[in-house]
Every structure is written in structure tokens, then in C-alpha cells.
Short mmCIF file of C-alpha atoms and ligand atoms in Angstrom, two decimals:
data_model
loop_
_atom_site.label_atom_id
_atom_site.label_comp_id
_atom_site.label_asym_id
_atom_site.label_seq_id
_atom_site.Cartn_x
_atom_site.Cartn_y
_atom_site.Cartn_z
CA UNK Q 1041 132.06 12.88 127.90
CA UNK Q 1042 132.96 12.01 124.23
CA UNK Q 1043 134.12 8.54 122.83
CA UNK Q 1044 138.42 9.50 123.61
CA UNK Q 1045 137.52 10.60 127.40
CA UNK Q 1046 136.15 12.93 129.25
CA UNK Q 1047 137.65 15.69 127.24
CA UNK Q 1048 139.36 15.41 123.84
CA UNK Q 1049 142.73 16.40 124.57
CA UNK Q 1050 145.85 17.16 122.40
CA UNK Q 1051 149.03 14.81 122.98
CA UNK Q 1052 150.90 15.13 125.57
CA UNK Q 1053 153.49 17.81 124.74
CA UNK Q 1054 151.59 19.01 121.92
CA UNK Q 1055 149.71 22.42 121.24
CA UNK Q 1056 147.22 24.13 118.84
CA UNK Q 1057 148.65 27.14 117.66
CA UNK Q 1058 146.48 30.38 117.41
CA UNK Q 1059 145.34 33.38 117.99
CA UNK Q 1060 147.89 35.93 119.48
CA UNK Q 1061 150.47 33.15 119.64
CA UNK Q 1062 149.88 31.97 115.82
CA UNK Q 1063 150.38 35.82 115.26
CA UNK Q 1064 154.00 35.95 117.33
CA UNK Q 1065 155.06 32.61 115.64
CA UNK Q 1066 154.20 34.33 111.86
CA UNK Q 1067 155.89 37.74 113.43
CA UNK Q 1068 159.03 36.45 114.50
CA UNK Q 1069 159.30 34.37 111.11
CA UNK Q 1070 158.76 37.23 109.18
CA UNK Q 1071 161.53 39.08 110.69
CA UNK Q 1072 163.99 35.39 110.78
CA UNK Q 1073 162.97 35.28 106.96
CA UNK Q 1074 163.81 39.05 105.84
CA UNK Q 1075 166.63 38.37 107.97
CA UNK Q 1076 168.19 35.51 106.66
CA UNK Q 1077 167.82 36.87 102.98
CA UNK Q 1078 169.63 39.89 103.81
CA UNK Q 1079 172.62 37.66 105.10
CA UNK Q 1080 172.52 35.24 101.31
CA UNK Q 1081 170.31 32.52 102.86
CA UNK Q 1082 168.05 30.78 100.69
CA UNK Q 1083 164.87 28.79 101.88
CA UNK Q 1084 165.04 25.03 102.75
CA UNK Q 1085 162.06 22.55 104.03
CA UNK Q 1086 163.38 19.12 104.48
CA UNK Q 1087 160.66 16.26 104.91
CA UNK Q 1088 159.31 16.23 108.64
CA UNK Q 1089 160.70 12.03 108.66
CA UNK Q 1090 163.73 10.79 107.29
CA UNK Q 1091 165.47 7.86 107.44
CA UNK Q 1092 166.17 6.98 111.05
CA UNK Q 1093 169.80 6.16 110.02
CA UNK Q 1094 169.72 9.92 109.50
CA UNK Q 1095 169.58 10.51 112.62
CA UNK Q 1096 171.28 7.93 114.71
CA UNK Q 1097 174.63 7.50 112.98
CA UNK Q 1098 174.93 11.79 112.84
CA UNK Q 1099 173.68 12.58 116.15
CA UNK Q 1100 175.26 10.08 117.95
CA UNK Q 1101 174.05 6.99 119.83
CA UNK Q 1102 174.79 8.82 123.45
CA UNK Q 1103 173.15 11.89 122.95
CA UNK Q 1104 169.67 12.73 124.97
CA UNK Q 1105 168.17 12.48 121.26
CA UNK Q 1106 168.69 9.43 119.96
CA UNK Q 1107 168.99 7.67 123.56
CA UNK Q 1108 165.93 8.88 124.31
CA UNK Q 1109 163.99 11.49 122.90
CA UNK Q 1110 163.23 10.14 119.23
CA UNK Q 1111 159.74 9.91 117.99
CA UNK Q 1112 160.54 6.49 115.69
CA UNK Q 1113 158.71 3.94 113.56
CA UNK Q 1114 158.33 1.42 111.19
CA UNK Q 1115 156.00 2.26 108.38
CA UNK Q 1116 153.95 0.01 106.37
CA UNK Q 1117 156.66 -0.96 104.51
CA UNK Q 1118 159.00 -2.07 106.83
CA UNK Q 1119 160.97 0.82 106.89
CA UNK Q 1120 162.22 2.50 110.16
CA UNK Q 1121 161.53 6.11 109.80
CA UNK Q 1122 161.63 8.90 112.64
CA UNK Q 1123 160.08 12.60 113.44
CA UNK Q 1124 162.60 14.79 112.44
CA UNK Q 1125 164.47 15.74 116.44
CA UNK Q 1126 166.08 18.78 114.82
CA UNK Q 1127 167.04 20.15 111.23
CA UNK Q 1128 171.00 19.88 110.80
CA UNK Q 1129 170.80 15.91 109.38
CA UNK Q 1130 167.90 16.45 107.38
CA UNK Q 1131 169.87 19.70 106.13
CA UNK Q 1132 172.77 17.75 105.50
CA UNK Q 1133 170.86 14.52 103.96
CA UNK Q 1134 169.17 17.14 101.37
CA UNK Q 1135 172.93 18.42 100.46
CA UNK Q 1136 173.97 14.93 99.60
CA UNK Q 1137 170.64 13.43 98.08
CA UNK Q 1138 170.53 16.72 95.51
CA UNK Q 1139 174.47 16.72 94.81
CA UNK Q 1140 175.23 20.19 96.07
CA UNK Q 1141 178.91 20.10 96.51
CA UNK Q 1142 178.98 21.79 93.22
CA UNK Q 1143 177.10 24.61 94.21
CA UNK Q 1144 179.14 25.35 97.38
CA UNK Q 1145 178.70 27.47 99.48
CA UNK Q 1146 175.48 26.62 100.79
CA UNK Q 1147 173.41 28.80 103.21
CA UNK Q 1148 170.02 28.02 104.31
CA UNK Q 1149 167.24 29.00 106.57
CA UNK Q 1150 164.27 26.85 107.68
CA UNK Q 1151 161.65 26.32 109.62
CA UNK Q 1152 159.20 23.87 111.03
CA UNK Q 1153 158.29 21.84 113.80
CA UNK Q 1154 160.47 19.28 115.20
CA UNK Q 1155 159.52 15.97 117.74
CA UNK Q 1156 161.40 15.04 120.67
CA UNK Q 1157 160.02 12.76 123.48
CA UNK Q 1158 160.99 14.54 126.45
CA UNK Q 1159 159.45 15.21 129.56
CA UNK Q 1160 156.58 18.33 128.95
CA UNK Q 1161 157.43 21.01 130.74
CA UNK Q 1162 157.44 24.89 130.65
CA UNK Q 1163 159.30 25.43 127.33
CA UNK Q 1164 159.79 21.83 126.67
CA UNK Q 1165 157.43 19.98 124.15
CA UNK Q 1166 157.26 17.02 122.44
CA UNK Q 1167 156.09 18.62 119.11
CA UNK Q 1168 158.34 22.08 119.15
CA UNK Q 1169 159.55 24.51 116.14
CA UNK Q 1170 162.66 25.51 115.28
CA UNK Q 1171 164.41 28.76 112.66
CA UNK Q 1172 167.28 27.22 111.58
CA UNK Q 1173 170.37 28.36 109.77
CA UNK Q 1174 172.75 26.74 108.07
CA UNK Q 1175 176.02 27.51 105.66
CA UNK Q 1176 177.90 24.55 104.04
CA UNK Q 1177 181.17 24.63 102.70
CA UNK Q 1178 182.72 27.44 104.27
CA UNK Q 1179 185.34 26.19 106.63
CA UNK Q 1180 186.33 29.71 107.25
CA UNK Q 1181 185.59 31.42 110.84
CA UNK Q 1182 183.94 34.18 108.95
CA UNK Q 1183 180.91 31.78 108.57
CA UNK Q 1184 180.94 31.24 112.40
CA UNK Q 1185 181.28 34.48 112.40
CA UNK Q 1186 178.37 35.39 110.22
CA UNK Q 1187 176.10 33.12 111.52
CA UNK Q 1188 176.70 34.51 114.45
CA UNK Q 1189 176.08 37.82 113.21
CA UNK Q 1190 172.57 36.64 111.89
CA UNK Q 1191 171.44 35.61 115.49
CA UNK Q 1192 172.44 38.84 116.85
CA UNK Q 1193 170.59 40.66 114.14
CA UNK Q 1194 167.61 38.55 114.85
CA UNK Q 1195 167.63 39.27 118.47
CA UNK Q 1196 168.09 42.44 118.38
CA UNK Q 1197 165.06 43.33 115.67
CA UNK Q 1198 163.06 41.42 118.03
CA UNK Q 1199 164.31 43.57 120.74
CA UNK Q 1200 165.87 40.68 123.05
CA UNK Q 1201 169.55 41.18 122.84
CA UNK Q 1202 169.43 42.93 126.54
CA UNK Q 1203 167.39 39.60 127.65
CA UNK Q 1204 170.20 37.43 126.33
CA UNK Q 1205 173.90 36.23 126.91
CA UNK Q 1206 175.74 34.70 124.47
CA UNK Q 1207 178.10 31.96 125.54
CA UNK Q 1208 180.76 30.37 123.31
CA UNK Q 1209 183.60 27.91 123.47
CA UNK Q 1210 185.79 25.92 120.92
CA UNK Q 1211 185.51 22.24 120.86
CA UNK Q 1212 188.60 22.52 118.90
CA UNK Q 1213 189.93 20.47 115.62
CA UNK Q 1214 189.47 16.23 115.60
CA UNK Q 1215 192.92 16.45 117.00
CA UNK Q 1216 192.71 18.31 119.81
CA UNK Q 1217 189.47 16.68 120.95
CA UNK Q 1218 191.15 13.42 120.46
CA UNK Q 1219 193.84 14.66 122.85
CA UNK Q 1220 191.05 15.95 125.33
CA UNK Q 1221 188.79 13.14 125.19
CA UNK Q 1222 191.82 10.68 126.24
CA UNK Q 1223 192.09 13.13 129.03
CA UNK Q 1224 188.64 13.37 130.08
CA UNK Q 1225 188.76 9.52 129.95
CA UNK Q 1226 191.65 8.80 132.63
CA UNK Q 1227 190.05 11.57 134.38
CA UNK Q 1228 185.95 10.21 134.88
CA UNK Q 1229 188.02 6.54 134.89
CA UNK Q 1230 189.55 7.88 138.18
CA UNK Q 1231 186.02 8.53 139.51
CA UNK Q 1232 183.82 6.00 137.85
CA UNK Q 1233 182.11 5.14 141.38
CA UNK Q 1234 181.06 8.57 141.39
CA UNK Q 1235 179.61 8.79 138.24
CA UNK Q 1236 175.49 8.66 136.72
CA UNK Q 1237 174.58 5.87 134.48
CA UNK Q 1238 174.09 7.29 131.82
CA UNK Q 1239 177.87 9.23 132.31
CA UNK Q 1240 179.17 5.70 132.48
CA UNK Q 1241 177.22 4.81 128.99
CA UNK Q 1242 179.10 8.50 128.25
CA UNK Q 1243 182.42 7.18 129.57
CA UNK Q 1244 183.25 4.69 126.75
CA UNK Q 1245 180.84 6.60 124.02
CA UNK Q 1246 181.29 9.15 124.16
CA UNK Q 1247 183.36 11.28 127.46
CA UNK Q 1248 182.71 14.70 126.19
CA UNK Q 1249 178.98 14.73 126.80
CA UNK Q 1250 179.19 14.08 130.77
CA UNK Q 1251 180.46 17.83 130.40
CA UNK Q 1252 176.46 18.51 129.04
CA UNK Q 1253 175.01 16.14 132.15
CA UNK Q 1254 172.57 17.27 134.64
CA UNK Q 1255 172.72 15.16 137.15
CA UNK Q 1256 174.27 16.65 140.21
CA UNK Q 1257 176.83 14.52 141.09
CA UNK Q 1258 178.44 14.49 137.51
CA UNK Q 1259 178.07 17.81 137.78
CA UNK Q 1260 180.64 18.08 140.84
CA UNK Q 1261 183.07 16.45 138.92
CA UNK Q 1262 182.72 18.53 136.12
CA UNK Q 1263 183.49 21.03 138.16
CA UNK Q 1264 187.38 19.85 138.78
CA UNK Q 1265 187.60 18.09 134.90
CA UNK Q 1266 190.81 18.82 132.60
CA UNK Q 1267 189.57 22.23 130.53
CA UNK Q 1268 189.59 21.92 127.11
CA UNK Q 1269 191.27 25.48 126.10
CA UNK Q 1270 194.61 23.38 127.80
CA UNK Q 1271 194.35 21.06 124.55
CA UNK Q 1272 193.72 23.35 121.30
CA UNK Q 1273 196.53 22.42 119.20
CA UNK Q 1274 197.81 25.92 117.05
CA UNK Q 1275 195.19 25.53 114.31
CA UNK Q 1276 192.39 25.30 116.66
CA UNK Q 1277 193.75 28.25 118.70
CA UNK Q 1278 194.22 30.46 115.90
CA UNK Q 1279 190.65 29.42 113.79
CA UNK Q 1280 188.60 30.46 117.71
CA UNK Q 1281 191.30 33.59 117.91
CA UNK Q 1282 189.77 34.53 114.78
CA UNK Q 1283 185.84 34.10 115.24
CA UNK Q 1284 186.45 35.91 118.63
CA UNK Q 1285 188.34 38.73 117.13
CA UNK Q 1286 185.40 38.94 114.41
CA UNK Q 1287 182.71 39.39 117.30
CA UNK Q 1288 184.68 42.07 118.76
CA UNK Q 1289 184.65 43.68 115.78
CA UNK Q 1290 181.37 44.09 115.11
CA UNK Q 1291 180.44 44.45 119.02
CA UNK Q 1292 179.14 41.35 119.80
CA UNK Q 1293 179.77 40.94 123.72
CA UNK Q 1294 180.13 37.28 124.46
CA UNK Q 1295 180.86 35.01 127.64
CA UNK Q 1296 183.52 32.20 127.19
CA UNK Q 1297 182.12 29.15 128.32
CA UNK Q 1298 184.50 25.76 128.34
CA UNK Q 1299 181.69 23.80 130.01
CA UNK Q 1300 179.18 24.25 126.97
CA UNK Q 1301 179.86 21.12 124.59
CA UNK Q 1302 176.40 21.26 122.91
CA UNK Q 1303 174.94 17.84 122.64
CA UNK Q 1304 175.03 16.38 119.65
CA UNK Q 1305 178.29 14.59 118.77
CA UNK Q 1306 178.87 15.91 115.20
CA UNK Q 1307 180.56 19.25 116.20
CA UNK Q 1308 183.84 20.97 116.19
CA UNK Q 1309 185.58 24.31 116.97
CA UNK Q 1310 182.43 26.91 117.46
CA UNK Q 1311 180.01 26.22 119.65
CA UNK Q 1312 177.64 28.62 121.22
CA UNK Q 1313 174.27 28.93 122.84
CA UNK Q 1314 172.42 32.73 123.50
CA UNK Q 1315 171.06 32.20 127.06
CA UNK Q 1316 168.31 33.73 129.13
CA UNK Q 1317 167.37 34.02 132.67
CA UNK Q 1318 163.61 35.16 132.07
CA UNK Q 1319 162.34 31.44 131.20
CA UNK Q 1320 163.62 29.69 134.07
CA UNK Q 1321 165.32 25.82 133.71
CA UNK Q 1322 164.85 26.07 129.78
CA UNK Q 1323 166.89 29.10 129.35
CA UNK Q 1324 168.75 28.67 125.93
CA UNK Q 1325 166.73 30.05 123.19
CA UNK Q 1326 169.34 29.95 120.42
CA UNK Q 1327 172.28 27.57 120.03
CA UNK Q 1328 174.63 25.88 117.38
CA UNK Q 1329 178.15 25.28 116.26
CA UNK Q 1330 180.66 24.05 113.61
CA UNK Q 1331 180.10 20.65 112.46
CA UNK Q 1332 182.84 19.42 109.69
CA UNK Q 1333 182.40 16.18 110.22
CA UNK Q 1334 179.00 15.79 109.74
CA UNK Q 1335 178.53 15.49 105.90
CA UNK Q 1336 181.59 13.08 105.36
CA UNK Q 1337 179.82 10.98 108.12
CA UNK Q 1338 177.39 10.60 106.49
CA UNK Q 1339 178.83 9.81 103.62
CA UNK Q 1340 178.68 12.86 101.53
CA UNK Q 1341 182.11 14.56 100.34
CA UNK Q 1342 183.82 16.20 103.04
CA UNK Q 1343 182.08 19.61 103.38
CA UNK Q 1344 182.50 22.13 106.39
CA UNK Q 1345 179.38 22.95 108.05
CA UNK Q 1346 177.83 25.92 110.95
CA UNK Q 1347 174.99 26.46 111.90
CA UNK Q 1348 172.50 26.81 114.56
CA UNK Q 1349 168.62 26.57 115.62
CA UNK Q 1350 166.03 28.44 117.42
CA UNK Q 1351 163.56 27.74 119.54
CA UNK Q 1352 160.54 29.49 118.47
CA UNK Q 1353 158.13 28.74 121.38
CA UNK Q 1354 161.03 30.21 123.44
CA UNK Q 1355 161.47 33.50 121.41
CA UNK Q 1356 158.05 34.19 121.78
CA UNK Q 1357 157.48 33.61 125.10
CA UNK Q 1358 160.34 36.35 125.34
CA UNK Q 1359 158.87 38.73 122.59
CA UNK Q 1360 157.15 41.63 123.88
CA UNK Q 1361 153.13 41.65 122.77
CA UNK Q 1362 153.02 45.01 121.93
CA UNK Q 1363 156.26 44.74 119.38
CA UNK Q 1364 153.67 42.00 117.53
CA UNK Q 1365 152.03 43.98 114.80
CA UNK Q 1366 148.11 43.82 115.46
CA UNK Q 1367 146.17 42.21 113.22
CA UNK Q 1368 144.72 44.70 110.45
CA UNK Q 1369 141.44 46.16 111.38
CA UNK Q 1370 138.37 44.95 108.52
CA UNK Q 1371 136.01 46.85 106.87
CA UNK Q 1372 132.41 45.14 107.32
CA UNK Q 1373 130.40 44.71 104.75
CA UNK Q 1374 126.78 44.49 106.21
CA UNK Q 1375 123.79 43.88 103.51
CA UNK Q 1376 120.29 44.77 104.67
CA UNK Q 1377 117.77 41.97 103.06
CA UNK Q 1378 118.35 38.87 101.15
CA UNK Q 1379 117.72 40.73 97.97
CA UNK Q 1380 121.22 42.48 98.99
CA UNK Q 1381 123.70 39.19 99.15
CA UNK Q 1382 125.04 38.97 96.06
CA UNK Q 1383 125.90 43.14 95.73
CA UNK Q 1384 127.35 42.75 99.05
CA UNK Q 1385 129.53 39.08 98.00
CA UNK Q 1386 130.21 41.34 94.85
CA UNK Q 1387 131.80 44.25 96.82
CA UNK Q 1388 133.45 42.44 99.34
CA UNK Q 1389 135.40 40.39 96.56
CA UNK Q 1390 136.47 43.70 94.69
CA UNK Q 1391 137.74 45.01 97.98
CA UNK Q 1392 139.39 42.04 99.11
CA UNK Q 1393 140.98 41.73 95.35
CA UNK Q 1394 142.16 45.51 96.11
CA UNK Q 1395 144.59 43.94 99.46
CA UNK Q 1396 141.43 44.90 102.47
CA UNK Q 1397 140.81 42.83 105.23
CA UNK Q 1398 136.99 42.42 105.00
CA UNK Q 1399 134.40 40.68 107.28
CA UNK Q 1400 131.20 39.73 105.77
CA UNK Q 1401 127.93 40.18 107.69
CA UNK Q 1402 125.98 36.81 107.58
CA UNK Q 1403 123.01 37.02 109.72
CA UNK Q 1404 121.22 39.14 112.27
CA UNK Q 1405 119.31 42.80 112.20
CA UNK Q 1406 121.20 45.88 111.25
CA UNK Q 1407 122.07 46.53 115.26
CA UNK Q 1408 123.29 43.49 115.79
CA UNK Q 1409 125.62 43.15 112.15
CA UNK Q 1410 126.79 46.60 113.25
CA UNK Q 1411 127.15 45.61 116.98
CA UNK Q 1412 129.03 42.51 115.26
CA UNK Q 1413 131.60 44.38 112.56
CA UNK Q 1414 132.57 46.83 115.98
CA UNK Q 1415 133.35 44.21 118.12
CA UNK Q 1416 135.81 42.73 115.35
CA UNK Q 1417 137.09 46.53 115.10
CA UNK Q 1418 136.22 47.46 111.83
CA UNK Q 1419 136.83 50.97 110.64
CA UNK Q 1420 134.05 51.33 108.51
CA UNK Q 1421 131.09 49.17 107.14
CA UNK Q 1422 129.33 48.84 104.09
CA UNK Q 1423 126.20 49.12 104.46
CA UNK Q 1424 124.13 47.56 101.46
CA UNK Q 1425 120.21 48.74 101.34
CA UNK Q 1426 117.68 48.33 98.38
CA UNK Q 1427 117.00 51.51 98.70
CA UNK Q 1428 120.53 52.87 98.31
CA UNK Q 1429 121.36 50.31 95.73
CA UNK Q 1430 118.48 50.95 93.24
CA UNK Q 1431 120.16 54.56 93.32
CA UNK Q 1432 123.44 52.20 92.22
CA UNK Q 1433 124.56 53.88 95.89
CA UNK Q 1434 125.79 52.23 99.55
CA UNK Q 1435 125.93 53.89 102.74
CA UNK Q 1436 129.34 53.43 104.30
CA UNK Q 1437 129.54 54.25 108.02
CA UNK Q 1438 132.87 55.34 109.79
CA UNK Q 1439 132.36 53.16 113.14
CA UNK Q 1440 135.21 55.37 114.58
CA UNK Q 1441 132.83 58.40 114.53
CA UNK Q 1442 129.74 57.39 113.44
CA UNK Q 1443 129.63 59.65 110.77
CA UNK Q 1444 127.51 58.29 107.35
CA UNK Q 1445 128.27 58.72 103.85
CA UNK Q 1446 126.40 57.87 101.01
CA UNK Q 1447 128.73 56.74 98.10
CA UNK Q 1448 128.48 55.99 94.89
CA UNK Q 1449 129.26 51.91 94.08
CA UNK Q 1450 131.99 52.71 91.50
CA UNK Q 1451 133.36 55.05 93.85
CA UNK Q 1452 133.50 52.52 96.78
CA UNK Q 1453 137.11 51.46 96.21
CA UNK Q 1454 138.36 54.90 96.19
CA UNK Q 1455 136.54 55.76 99.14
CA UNK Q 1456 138.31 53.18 101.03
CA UNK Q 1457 141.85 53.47 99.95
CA UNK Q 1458 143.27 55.78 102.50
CA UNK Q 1459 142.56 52.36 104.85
CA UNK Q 1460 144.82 50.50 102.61
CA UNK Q 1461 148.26 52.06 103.43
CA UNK Q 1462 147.50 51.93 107.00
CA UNK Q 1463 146.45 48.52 107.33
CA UNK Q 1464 147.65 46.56 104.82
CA UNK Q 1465 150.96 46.21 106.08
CA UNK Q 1466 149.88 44.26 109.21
CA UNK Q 1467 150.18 40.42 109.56
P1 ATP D 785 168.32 21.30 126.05
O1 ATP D 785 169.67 21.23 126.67
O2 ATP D 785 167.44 22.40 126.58
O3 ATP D 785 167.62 19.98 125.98
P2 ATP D 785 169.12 20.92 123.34
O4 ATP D 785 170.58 20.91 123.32
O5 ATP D 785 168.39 19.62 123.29
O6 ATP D 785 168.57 21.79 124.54
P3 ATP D 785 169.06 21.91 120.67
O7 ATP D 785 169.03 20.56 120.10
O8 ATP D 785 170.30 22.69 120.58
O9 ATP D 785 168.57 21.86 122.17
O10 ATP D 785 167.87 22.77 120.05
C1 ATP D 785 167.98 24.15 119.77
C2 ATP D 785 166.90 24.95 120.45
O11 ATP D 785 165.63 24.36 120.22
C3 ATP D 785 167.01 24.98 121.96
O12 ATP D 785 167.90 25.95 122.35
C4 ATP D 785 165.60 25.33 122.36
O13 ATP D 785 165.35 26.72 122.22
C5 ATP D 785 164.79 24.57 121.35
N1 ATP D 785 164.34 23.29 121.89
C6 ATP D 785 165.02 22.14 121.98
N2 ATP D 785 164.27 21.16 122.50
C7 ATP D 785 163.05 21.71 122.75
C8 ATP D 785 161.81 21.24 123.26
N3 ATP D 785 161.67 19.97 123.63
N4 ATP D 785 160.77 22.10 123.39
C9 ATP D 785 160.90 23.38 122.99
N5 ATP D 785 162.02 23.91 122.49
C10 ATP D 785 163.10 23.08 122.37
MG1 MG D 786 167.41 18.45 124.70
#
């Protein structure tokens, strides 16, 4: 029983990251980062609070995140702040704040953990991370394009493109969702008695979000709603024509999807979400979209915008173990005697300096250091004696075979290096 309960527990919706999990998260970075370079994307870390005007005027008063989910504050000051909900705003905040129009294009990648308050469930958290991608000032469909491009490349080093369906649509220009929203309006007008409260909320907010609802009944008049693709005016047909023909192009099977509206409010044309059906309810593991709007919203100069997010606790749920590099196997370093401490704090440093993974030896007889550097797989271990040393030699034991060797202590390094190209590599 301690002071906080009768077990100290993390928040609700919260986890402690380690072990093989901390060494899937670092994996799957690894590859997002290499990645994203190859595509032009440079790194971006935006603070983990902004503003919460930041938030609520980009992501819309309507949508689940600001209606609901946000993790928001006043600080000491008097300021309302929030947890970032996602990276996009931030992303576009940073663009503005640091003047970047005259640097354009912008592409970005990112990472970090995000804070929504929703209901904890199998890949839903309250504290989550994203990958994030983002290009700025490319109102071309080759961004869409490329972006999309990255994802696929992502998902297919990690070896998940056969778990995953990409879905797409076109939300089309501010005119043609104009024209669609007025028709989405007479139509959930027509059947308001039918409709969730929240949808209602929707209704006069914002009607293209009671496409994204999950309650049933909305859902059943979803079903029969006007379709979008019915009001693309020529632009809007021609811009999706293009990012569709692009996909083809470079093989990229997708699924059109005029249901998927994405839920934020800020997008247009592209939007698209890579789906699976191995993680049950929370099956989207990847999904973003065109936002154009979003900068000038927010006040910035009017700057085209894609780009999307990832959930990372949801890619590596779907990541197979053994694609996870294992972690590097150590060499031990075991001194016999206290008079044999500082030779063996000596050696360990020069090897460590050198790029090995070493494990140091603190306590315990020889069988039970030796018992100890096996059990955290070490190759070999340095075995430090003051017999051996006054001969300015160590004994270095291969725990794969057991075989012994004495070696000279300017000839340690050397001895060692073969383990170097094998192991060093590893996360
Ligand atoms: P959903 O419809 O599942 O609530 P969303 O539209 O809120 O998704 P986005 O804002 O698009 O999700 O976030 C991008 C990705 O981040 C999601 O596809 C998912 O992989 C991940 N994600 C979102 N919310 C959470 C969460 N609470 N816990 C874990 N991962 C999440
Ligand atoms: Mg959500």
C-alpha cells in the first residue's frame, strides 16, 4: 500500500515505454526518419503545448478534438494553453511564427507524443505518438502524390503494405464543398428527428462531419446522403484525376472511399487513411489530407498544405518482432578483486569509446559475474585477474564456446574488433 493507493499506477491512458516496445518505437523511427530524408523532409519538433487558440479556431469547434478530447489549461499566468491533440497546427503555427513563406516549399517530418482525452481502449490512449509529415506550399497534386508515396514506402520497409488498404476520396475545392455542404444540409434537415446530438451540433457547424459519425443511426442515413463526387466542380475533378493517375503510376492500389471526410475541418481535395483489419475497432494506422486553408486561417499568408500522421503504437502493434533488429549482444568486462576496478573501468571505457556495447561486472564471485554477463548474452568477457594483469595481460573468454585466450592489454581492442561490424549496427 503506498501513500497514492494500493498500487502506484500510471494515468489512465498512459504507458511507460520499454523494453521490446521502446526498441519497435526507436525501429520504426529509424526507418520513418531515413525515410523521410530520402523524400527532402527536414526534421521539425514543435512545443508539446501551444496556444489553445491553436487548436480550436484550426481544428474546428465540432470536431471529436476540440469538443471533447483536448487535454487544456490555464497556466500560472493566466494563459489557456493545451497538450498538443495532433501535429498539423503546431506545424503550421511554427511556419508562421518563423516567417517561412520565403523559404517555400516546406517539407517536414516529426515526431512525438500527442494527448487526447478519449476513452482508453485497445489502440486508443490518452498520451499517444504520432510520425508526421508535412509539405507546405506545394498546391500541386504531386505533393499529394508524394506524400503519399512516402507512406507507402514506409509501409512497405516495415513490411505491412499486404496488412493495409489505402482508402482515398476528394473533399474537393471551397467551392464544391460549399455546393455539397448546402446539400448535405437540406438533406440531414429532412431527417433531423432521426439524427444524434452531437449530428445536430454537426448540422449547423459543421454538416460534413455527420459523414465521420459513429453512432448507428446517423450512420443509416449516411448510408442514402447526396455523394460528394456528384459536386466536384472541373478544377476539383481534374486536381483528384491527377493524384489518382500519379498512384497508378507508381502502383499504388487504392480503394475510393466518398464516406471518409477525415475529421478535422481544415481540409480539402485529398484525403486518405491506410486501413487495417488486424487491430480490430481502431483500424486506421495512417491518415491525412490536403489542407489549403489552414495557414490563411490562421492567419499566416495563404500557403497550400498535405500532409498526414501515424500512429506509432498502431504500427507497432502491426510490426513483426522478428523484423525489430535485436539489441547488440555486450562484451562483459568481469574484474576479479578490488585491486582490479579501475583496469577493468579503464578497459571498458576504451572499448565503449571504440562503438562496443559493454556490461560491467559489479559484484559477485567469478561464477556468478560469468553466470551474469551469459544471461545478458555477451559474446565474450574480459576477464581482469592480478595475476594476468601484473603480466600487463587479461584473459578474454568466448562464452559462445568457452574457449580462453590470454591477450595482451594493448592488444585487447584488436582482439575484439571482428564483434564490431557485427554488432554495432543494431539499435
Ligand atoms: P479515430 O477516428 O480513430 O479517432 P482520428 O481521426 O482521431 O482517428 P487522426 O487525428 O487522423 O485520428 O490521427 C492520426 C493517427 O493517429 C490515427 O490514424 C491513429 O493511428 C493515431 N491515433 C489517433 N488518436 C489516437 C489515440 N487516442 N491513441 C492512439 N493512436 C491514435
Ligand atoms: Mg479520434
Amino acid at each position: 500500500m503506498t501513500k497514492f493507493g494500493p498500487k502506484l499506477q500510471p494515468v489512465r491512458g498512459t504507458h511507460d515505454i520499454m523494453g521490446d516496445k521502446a526498441r519497435t518505437f526507436r525501429f520504426i523511427n529509424k526507418v520513418f526518419q531515413d525515410i523521410a530524408k530520402r523524400f527532402g523532409h527536414e526534421e521539425i519538433s514543435t512545443p508539446i503545448f501551444e496556444f489553445t487558440e491553436v487548436f480550436k479556431r484550426t481544428l474546428g469547434e465540432t470536431s471529436d478534438v476540440v469538443s471533447k478530447e483536448m487535454y487544456t489549461f490555464e497556466d500560472r499566468g493566466g494563459e489557456s494553453l493545451t497538450l498538443r491533440p495532433e501535429y498539423t497546427a503546431g506545424i503550421a503555427r511554427a511556419f508562421i511564427s518563423n516567417g517561412l513563406q520565403q523559404s517555400l516549399p516546406c517539407k517536414f517530418f516529426g515526431f512525438g507524443p500527442m494527448f487526447r482525452y478519449e476513452r482508453p481502449q485497445k489502440g486508443r490512449m490518452r498520451q499517444f505518438h504520432q510520425i508526421d509529415v508535412e509539405i507546405l506550399g506545394v498546391p500541386e497534386p504531386q505533393a499529394d502524390i508524394e506524400v503519399l508515396a512516402l507512406a507507402v514506402t514506409l509501409l512497405t520497409e516495415l513490411n505491412l503494405m499486404a496488412s493495409v488498404r489505402l482508402e482515398i476520396n476528394s473533399l474537393g475545392d471551397q467551392e464544391s464543398r460549399h455546393a455539397y455542404r448546402d446539400a448535405l444540409v437540406t438533406y440531414f434537415s429532412a431527417h433531423k428527428d432521426k439524427l444524434s446530438k452531437d449530428s445536430l451540433l454537426r448540422l449547423e457547424k459543421n454538416p460534413m462531419r455527420i459523414l465521420d459519425s459513429k453512432n448507428d443511426g446517423d450512420r443509416a442515413l449516411v448510408e442514402k446522403a447526396p455523394r460528394i463526387s456528384d459536386y466536384y466542380n472541373d478544377a476539383s475533378k481534374h486536381f483528384f484525376a491527377e493524384v489518382l493517375a500519379g498512384l497508378d503510376a507508381l502502383g499504388i492500389d487504392y480503394t475510393l472511399n466518398e464516406r471518409l471526410v477525415r475529421g478535422l475541418d481544415y481540409y480539402s481535395h485529398t484525403a486518405f487513411e491506410f486501413i487495417t483489419n488486424e487491430l480490430g475497432a481502431q483500424g486506421t494506422v495512417l491518415a491525412g489530407g490536403r489542407y489549403d486553408a489552414l495557414i490563411e486561417m490562421m492567419g499566416g499568408p495563404a500557403t497550400a498544405g498535405i500532409g498526414w500522421a501515424a500512429g506509432m503504437e498502431r504500427l507497432a502493434e502491426l510490426v513483426a518482432p522478428d523484423l525489430v533488429p535485436a539489441p547488440a549482444r555486450p562484451i562483459a568486462i568481469v574484474p576479479v578483486g578490488a585491486t582490479c576496478q579501475a583496469k577493468a573501468i579503464e578497459i571498458a571505457q576504451q572499448l565503449r569509446s571504440a562503438g562496443h556495447r559493454v556490461e560491467m561486472s559489479y559484484r559477485g564471485n567469478m561464477g556468478k559475474r560469468l553466470k551474469r554477463a551469459n544471461k545478458a548474452h555477451a559474446n565474450e568477457a574480459v576477464i581482469i585477474g592480478e595475476d594476468e594483469l601484473a603480466r600487463g595481460r587479461v584473459m578474454i573468454k568466448n562464452l559462445n564456446d568457452g574457449k580462453q585466450q590470454e591477450v595482451a592489454l594493448d592488444e585487447v581492442l584488436n582482439y575484439l574488433k571482428p564483434y564490431l561490424s557485427l554488432e554495432v549496427k543494431k539499435l
